mmCIF file of C-alpha atoms in Angstrom:
data_model
loop_
_atom_site.group_PDB
_atom_site.id
_atom_site.type_symbol
_atom_site.label_atom_id
_atom_site.label_comp_id
_atom_site.label_asym_id
_atom_site.label_seq_id
_atom_site.Cartn_x
_atom_site.Cartn_y
_atom_site.Cartn_z
ATOM 1 C CA UNK A 110 16.032 2.235 -13.374
ATOM 2 C CA UNK A 111 12.857 2.388 -11.275
ATOM 3 C CA UNK A 112 11.282 5.317 -13.073
ATOM 4 C CA UNK A 113 8.105 5.761 -14.986
ATOM 5 C CA UNK A 114 8.407 8.762 -17.282
ATOM 6 C CA UNK A 115 5.391 10.689 -18.450
ATOM 7 C CA UNK A 116 5.306 13.408 -21.082
ATOM 8 C CA UNK A 117 4.250 16.126 -21.283
ATOM 9 C CA UNK A 118 4.091 17.377 -17.688
ATOM 10 C CA UNK A 119 1.461 19.963 -18.570
ATOM 11 C CA UNK A 120 -0.950 20.104 -21.506
ATOM 12 C CA UNK A 121 -3.579 22.643 -22.466
ATOM 13 C CA UNK A 122 -5.856 21.619 -25.298
ATOM 14 C CA UNK A 123 -9.004 22.846 -26.968
ATOM 15 C CA UNK A 124 -12.114 20.719 -27.228
ATOM 16 C CA UNK A 125 -11.500 20.072 -30.943
ATOM 17 C CA UNK A 126 -7.824 19.162 -30.565
ATOM 18 C CA UNK A 127 -6.205 15.745 -30.785
ATOM 19 C CA UNK A 128 -3.303 15.112 -28.438
ATOM 20 C CA UNK A 129 -1.470 12.176 -26.909
ATOM 21 C CA UNK A 130 -0.023 11.462 -23.489
ATOM 22 C CA UNK A 131 3.037 9.230 -23.334
ATOM 23 C CA UNK A 132 4.372 6.904 -20.663
ATOM 24 C CA UNK A 133 7.570 4.870 -20.636
ATOM 25 C CA UNK A 134 9.100 2.344 -18.221
ATOM 26 C CA UNK A 135 12.183 0.155 -18.498
ATOM 27 C CA UNK A 136 11.647 -2.089 -15.482
ATOM 28 C CA UNK A 137 10.341 -5.024 -17.507
ATOM 29 C CA UNK A 138 6.902 -4.629 -15.963
ATOM 30 C CA UNK A 139 4.159 -6.398 -17.861
ATOM 31 C CA UNK A 140 1.174 -4.509 -16.367
ATOM 32 C CA UNK A 141 0.630 -0.835 -17.187
ATOM 33 C CA UNK A 142 -2.147 1.448 -16.081
ATOM 34 C CA UNK A 143 -3.774 4.782 -16.772
ATOM 35 C CA UNK A 144 -5.436 6.613 -13.883
ATOM 36 C CA UNK A 145 -7.334 9.900 -13.803
ATOM 37 C CA UNK A 146 -7.225 12.051 -10.671
ATOM 38 C CA UNK A 147 -9.309 15.109 -9.865
ATOM 39 C CA UNK A 148 -8.263 17.542 -7.149
ATOM 40 C CA UNK A 149 -8.554 16.150 -3.610
ATOM 41 C CA UNK A 150 -9.840 12.810 -4.934
ATOM 42 C CA UNK A 151 -8.170 9.406 -5.207
ATOM 43 C CA UNK A 152 -6.832 8.155 -8.532
ATOM 44 C CA UNK A 153 -9.548 6.465 -10.605
ATOM 45 C CA UNK A 154 -8.550 3.529 -12.747
ATOM 46 C CA UNK A 155 -9.175 3.985 -16.472
ATOM 47 C CA UNK A 156 -7.310 1.214 -18.315
ATOM 48 C CA UNK A 157 -5.082 -1.763 -17.583
ATOM 49 C CA UNK A 158 -2.728 -3.363 -20.080
ATOM 50 C CA UNK A 159 -1.371 -6.812 -19.325
ATOM 51 C CA UNK A 160 1.341 -8.208 -21.590
ATOM 52 C CA UNK A 161 0.619 -5.419 -24.087
ATOM 53 C CA UNK A 162 -3.043 -6.325 -24.372
ATOM 54 C CA UNK A 163 -5.895 -4.242 -23.038
ATOM 55 C CA UNK A 164 -7.301 -6.263 -20.170
ATOM 56 C CA UNK A 165 -9.480 -3.742 -18.352
ATOM 57 C CA UNK A 166 -11.439 -0.730 -19.566
ATOM 58 C CA UNK A 167 -13.371 0.878 -16.729
ATOM 59 C CA UNK A 168 -16.172 2.118 -18.994
ATOM 60 C CA UNK A 169 -14.076 5.056 -20.151
ATOM 61 C CA UNK A 170 -15.618 7.277 -22.885
ATOM 62 C CA UNK A 171 -14.270 6.611 -26.384
ATOM 63 C CA UNK A 172 -12.736 10.090 -26.558
ATOM 64 C CA UNK A 173 -9.928 8.449 -24.551
ATOM 65 C CA UNK A 174 -8.100 5.833 -26.585
ATOM 66 C CA UNK A 175 -5.227 3.848 -25.067
ATOM 67 C CA UNK A 176 -2.445 2.196 -27.006
ATOM 68 C CA UNK A 177 0.451 -0.036 -25.997
ATOM 69 C CA UNK A 178 2.935 -0.095 -28.902
ATOM 70 C CA UNK A 179 5.405 -2.308 -26.998
ATOM 71 C CA UNK A 180 6.165 -3.564 -23.508
ATOM 72 C CA UNK A 181 7.835 -0.298 -22.472
ATOM 73 C CA UNK A 182 5.439 2.278 -23.866
ATOM 74 C CA UNK A 183 1.882 3.291 -23.131
ATOM 75 C CA UNK A 184 0.014 6.077 -24.874
ATOM 76 C CA UNK A 185 -3.312 7.740 -24.211
ATOM 77 C CA UNK A 186 -4.813 9.417 -27.252
ATOM 78 C CA UNK A 187 -7.204 12.273 -26.568
ATOM 79 C CA UNK A 188 -9.837 13.622 -28.944
ATOM 80 C CA UNK A 189 -12.820 15.918 -28.523
ATOM 81 C CA UNK A 190 -12.395 16.215 -24.767
ATOM 82 C CA UNK A 191 -14.673 18.189 -22.498
ATOM 83 C CA UNK A 192 -13.655 20.733 -19.836
ATOM 84 C CA UNK A 193 -14.647 18.220 -17.145
ATOM 85 C CA UNK A 194 -11.882 15.936 -18.431
ATOM 86 C CA UNK A 195 -9.352 18.373 -16.993
ATOM 87 C CA UNK A 196 -7.390 16.398 -14.396
ATOM 88 C CA UNK A 197 -4.058 14.849 -13.510
ATOM 89 C CA UNK A 198 -3.465 11.749 -15.649
ATOM 90 C CA UNK A 199 -1.193 9.199 -14.044
ATOM 91 C CA UNK A 200 0.560 6.264 -15.623
ATOM 92 C CA UNK A 201 1.799 3.343 -13.552
ATOM 93 C CA UNK A 202 3.427 -0.005 -14.072
ATOM 94 C CA UNK A 203 3.876 -3.160 -12.004
ATOM 95 C CA UNK A 204 5.267 -6.678 -12.352
ATOM 96 C CA UNK A 205 1.738 -8.011 -12.187
ATOM 97 C CA UNK A 206 -1.572 -6.604 -11.053
ATOM 98 C CA UNK A 207 -0.847 -7.844 -7.544
ATOM 99 C CA UNK A 208 2.453 -6.182 -6.767
ATOM 100 C CA UNK A 209 3.540 -2.654 -5.965
ATOM 101 C CA UNK A 210 2.954 -0.107 -8.691
ATOM 102 C CA UNK A 211 5.419 2.555 -9.775
ATOM 103 C CA UNK A 212 3.862 5.842 -10.810
ATOM 104 C CA UNK A 213 4.955 8.582 -13.131
ATOM 105 C CA UNK A 214 4.699 12.227 -12.077
ATOM 106 C CA UNK A 215 1.575 12.665 -14.170
ATOM 107 C CA UNK A 216 0.362 14.987 -16.897
ATOM 108 C CA UNK A 217 -1.690 17.954 -15.732
ATOM 109 C CA UNK A 218 -4.310 18.304 -18.473
ATOM 110 C CA UNK A 219 -6.476 21.370 -18.934
ATOM 111 C CA UNK A 220 -9.240 21.333 -21.550
ATOM 112 C CA UNK A 221 -10.406 24.781 -22.646
ATOM 113 C CA UNK T 33 -14.712 2.697 -8.899
ATOM 114 C CA UNK T 34 -13.444 3.207 -5.360
ATOM 115 C CA UNK T 35 -12.654 0.207 -3.226
ATOM 116 C CA UNK T 36 -12.425 1.669 0.206
ATOM 117 C CA UNK T 37 -12.887 4.517 2.603
ATOM 118 C CA UNK T 38 -10.182 6.121 4.664
ATOM 119 C CA UNK T 39 -10.528 7.699 8.020
ATOM 120 C CA UNK T 40 -9.907 10.450 8.883
ATOM 121 C CA UNK T 41 -10.216 12.468 5.657
ATOM 122 C CA UNK T 42 -7.798 15.015 7.091
ATOM 123 C CA UNK T 43 -5.387 14.918 10.032
ATOM 124 C CA UNK T 44 -3.224 17.691 11.484
ATOM 125 C CA UNK T 45 -0.641 16.846 14.150
ATOM 126 C CA UNK T 46 2.428 18.325 15.783
ATOM 127 C CA UNK T 47 5.846 17.345 14.518
ATOM 128 C CA UNK T 48 7.138 14.415 16.530
ATOM 129 C CA UNK T 49 3.702 12.964 17.227
ATOM 130 C CA UNK T 50 2.417 9.717 15.757
ATOM 131 C CA UNK T 51 -0.160 9.663 12.951
ATOM 132 C CA UNK T 52 -2.668 6.872 12.457
ATOM 133 C CA UNK T 53 -4.802 6.427 9.364
ATOM 134 C CA UNK T 54 -7.425 3.760 8.823
ATOM 135 C CA UNK T 55 -8.699 2.100 5.672
ATOM 136 C CA UNK T 56 -11.734 -0.090 5.139
ATOM 137 C CA UNK T 57 -12.409 -2.047 1.989
ATOM 138 C CA UNK T 58 -15.272 -4.021 0.540
ATOM 139 C CA UNK T 59 -14.141 -7.140 -1.304
ATOM 140 C CA UNK T 60 -11.701 -9.988 -0.651
ATOM 141 C CA UNK T 61 -8.120 -9.103 -1.479
ATOM 142 C CA UNK T 62 -4.725 -10.640 -2.152
ATOM 143 C CA UNK T 63 -2.839 -7.729 -0.674
ATOM 144 C CA UNK T 64 -3.221 -4.165 0.554
ATOM 145 C CA UNK T 65 -0.806 -1.355 -0.196
ATOM 146 C CA UNK T 66 -0.218 2.168 1.099
ATOM 147 C CA UNK T 67 0.940 5.039 -1.098
ATOM 148 C CA UNK T 68 1.934 8.638 -0.440
ATOM 149 C CA UNK T 69 1.273 11.553 -2.773
ATOM 150 C CA UNK T 70 2.886 14.981 -2.433
ATOM 151 C CA UNK T 71 1.203 18.052 -3.902
ATOM 152 C CA UNK T 72 -0.921 16.244 -6.479
ATOM 153 C CA UNK T 73 1.980 14.635 -8.316
ATOM 154 C CA UNK T 74 2.930 10.969 -8.650
ATOM 155 C CA UNK T 75 2.250 8.397 -5.973
ATOM 156 C CA UNK T 76 5.051 6.687 -4.101
ATOM 157 C CA UNK T 77 4.643 3.129 -2.852
ATOM 158 C CA UNK T 78 5.237 2.824 0.908
ATOM 159 C CA UNK T 79 4.438 -0.709 1.956
ATOM 160 C CA UNK T 80 2.569 -3.855 0.867
ATOM 161 C CA UNK T 81 0.953 -6.313 3.241
ATOM 162 C CA UNK T 82 -0.368 -9.656 2.029
ATOM 163 C CA UNK T 83 -3.733 -11.060 3.055
ATOM 164 C CA UNK T 84 -2.079 -13.753 5.196
ATOM 165 C CA UNK T 85 -0.036 -11.173 7.145
ATOM 166 C CA UNK T 86 -1.326 -9.264 10.145
ATOM 167 C CA UNK T 87 1.367 -6.665 10.707
ATOM 168 C CA UNK T 88 4.340 -5.270 8.841
ATOM 169 C CA UNK T 89 7.002 -2.674 9.634
ATOM 170 C CA UNK T 90 9.175 -0.496 7.435
ATOM 171 C CA UNK T 91 11.263 2.186 9.127
ATOM 172 C CA UNK T 92 8.825 4.553 10.891
ATOM 173 C CA UNK T 93 5.830 2.863 9.268
ATOM 174 C CA UNK T 94 3.708 0.152 10.814
ATOM 175 C CA UNK T 95 0.808 -1.398 8.918
ATOM 176 C CA UNK T 96 -1.811 -3.774 10.290
ATOM 177 C CA UNK T 97 -4.366 -5.781 8.374
ATOM 178 C CA UNK T 98 -7.542 -7.384 9.702
ATOM 179 C CA UNK T 99 -9.157 -9.347 6.893
ATOM 180 C CA UNK T 100 -12.103 -10.380 9.082
ATOM 181 C CA UNK T 101 -13.005 -6.701 9.473
ATOM 182 C CA UNK T 102 -11.765 -5.742 6.009
ATOM 183 C CA UNK T 103 -9.668 -2.986 7.494
ATOM 184 C CA UNK T 104 -6.084 -1.773 7.691
ATOM 185 C CA UNK T 105 -4.242 0.923 9.563
ATOM 186 C CA UNK T 106 -1.067 2.868 8.825
ATOM 187 C CA UNK T 107 0.925 4.283 11.730
ATOM 188 C CA UNK T 108 3.677 6.821 11.112
ATOM 189 C CA UNK T 109 5.788 7.313 14.218
ATOM 190 C CA UNK T 110 7.784 10.410 15.148
ATOM 191 C CA UNK T 111 6.273 12.478 12.342
ATOM 192 C CA UNK T 112 8.335 15.003 10.371
ATOM 193 C CA UNK T 113 7.401 18.008 8.236
ATOM 194 C CA UNK T 114 8.332 15.971 5.158
ATOM 195 C CA UNK T 115 5.528 13.499 5.997
ATOM 196 C CA UNK T 116 2.962 16.149 4.996
ATOM 197 C CA UNK T 117 1.153 14.516 2.073
ATOM 198 C CA UNK T 118 -1.945 12.569 1.096
ATOM 199 C CA UNK T 119 -1.927 8.898 1.982
ATOM 200 C CA UNK T 120 -3.943 6.288 0.105
ATOM 201 C CA UNK T 121 -4.604 2.648 0.747
ATOM 202 C CA UNK T 122 -4.981 0.492 -2.334
ATOM 203 C CA UNK T 123 -6.237 -3.030 -2.816
ATOM 204 C CA UNK T 124 -6.068 -5.424 -5.671
ATOM 205 C CA UNK T 125 -9.260 -6.957 -6.919
ATOM 206 C CA UNK T 126 -8.761 -10.678 -6.323
ATOM 207 C CA UNK T 127 -10.856 -11.452 -9.407
ATOM 208 C CA UNK T 128 -8.992 -9.081 -11.696
ATOM 209 C CA UNK T 129 -5.561 -7.568 -12.008
ATOM 210 C CA UNK T 130 -6.254 -4.000 -11.003
ATOM 211 C CA UNK T 131 -5.254 -1.727 -8.137
ATOM 212 C CA UNK T 132 -8.058 0.348 -6.652
ATOM 213 C CA UNK T 133 -7.478 3.275 -4.301
ATOM 214 C CA UNK T 134 -9.283 4.336 -1.160
ATOM 215 C CA UNK T 135 -10.515 7.872 -0.584
ATOM 216 C CA UNK T 136 -7.277 9.070 1.058
ATOM 217 C CA UNK T 137 -6.170 10.935 4.186
ATOM 218 C CA UNK T 138 -4.575 14.385 3.949
ATOM 219 C CA UNK T 139 -1.893 14.589 6.636
ATOM 220 C CA UNK T 140 -0.449 17.923 7.766
ATOM 221 C CA UNK T 141 2.493 18.102 10.176
ATOM 222 C CA UNK T 142 2.700 21.341 12.151
ATOM 223 C CA UNK T 143 6.212 22.517 13.097
#
């Protein structure tokens, strides 16, 4: 199984809502990532988890809160988002930070 | 943060022609990777080249790496309509375990 599964595929949320994005992989990868991608731009790294511990936070606002409950799951909790946070959110995993990454299909988030 | 720049930003070629994309990066690396993205969905890994390699082939793909110039190129030979996508180079940060993407090239293949 070489898939990274992200749910939901689409999400519309109000600025006062709390929602969560989910990501799952069963490849035994120990590095997991969240990226944010705006239209016609490259993916921007948000967070890196290594062996279930947060190893990198790229100065992401606290309204984004990552969580890694176990080695297969990665969540991104969203609260009090702004319309400019609307984007494609991509999850990825890799054996280590220096090998190929496998990406999920992303969650298209719209904040209204 | 963005590690590198890609050139050109957009490329339109006839089906059957070869497509070449270039990537420049800023810091020392352990490896460089190329990914493809269709229609703003997930990225697909194409090829990885290590810093001690100069050239690598995979099917219709040929990647070169020049660490002295901090640059790489991706050549797609005999292009097909299905190659229409955005292509990104990505480098690891040798001081940290993260993968950083270049600005990307949007490739269109005309029938």
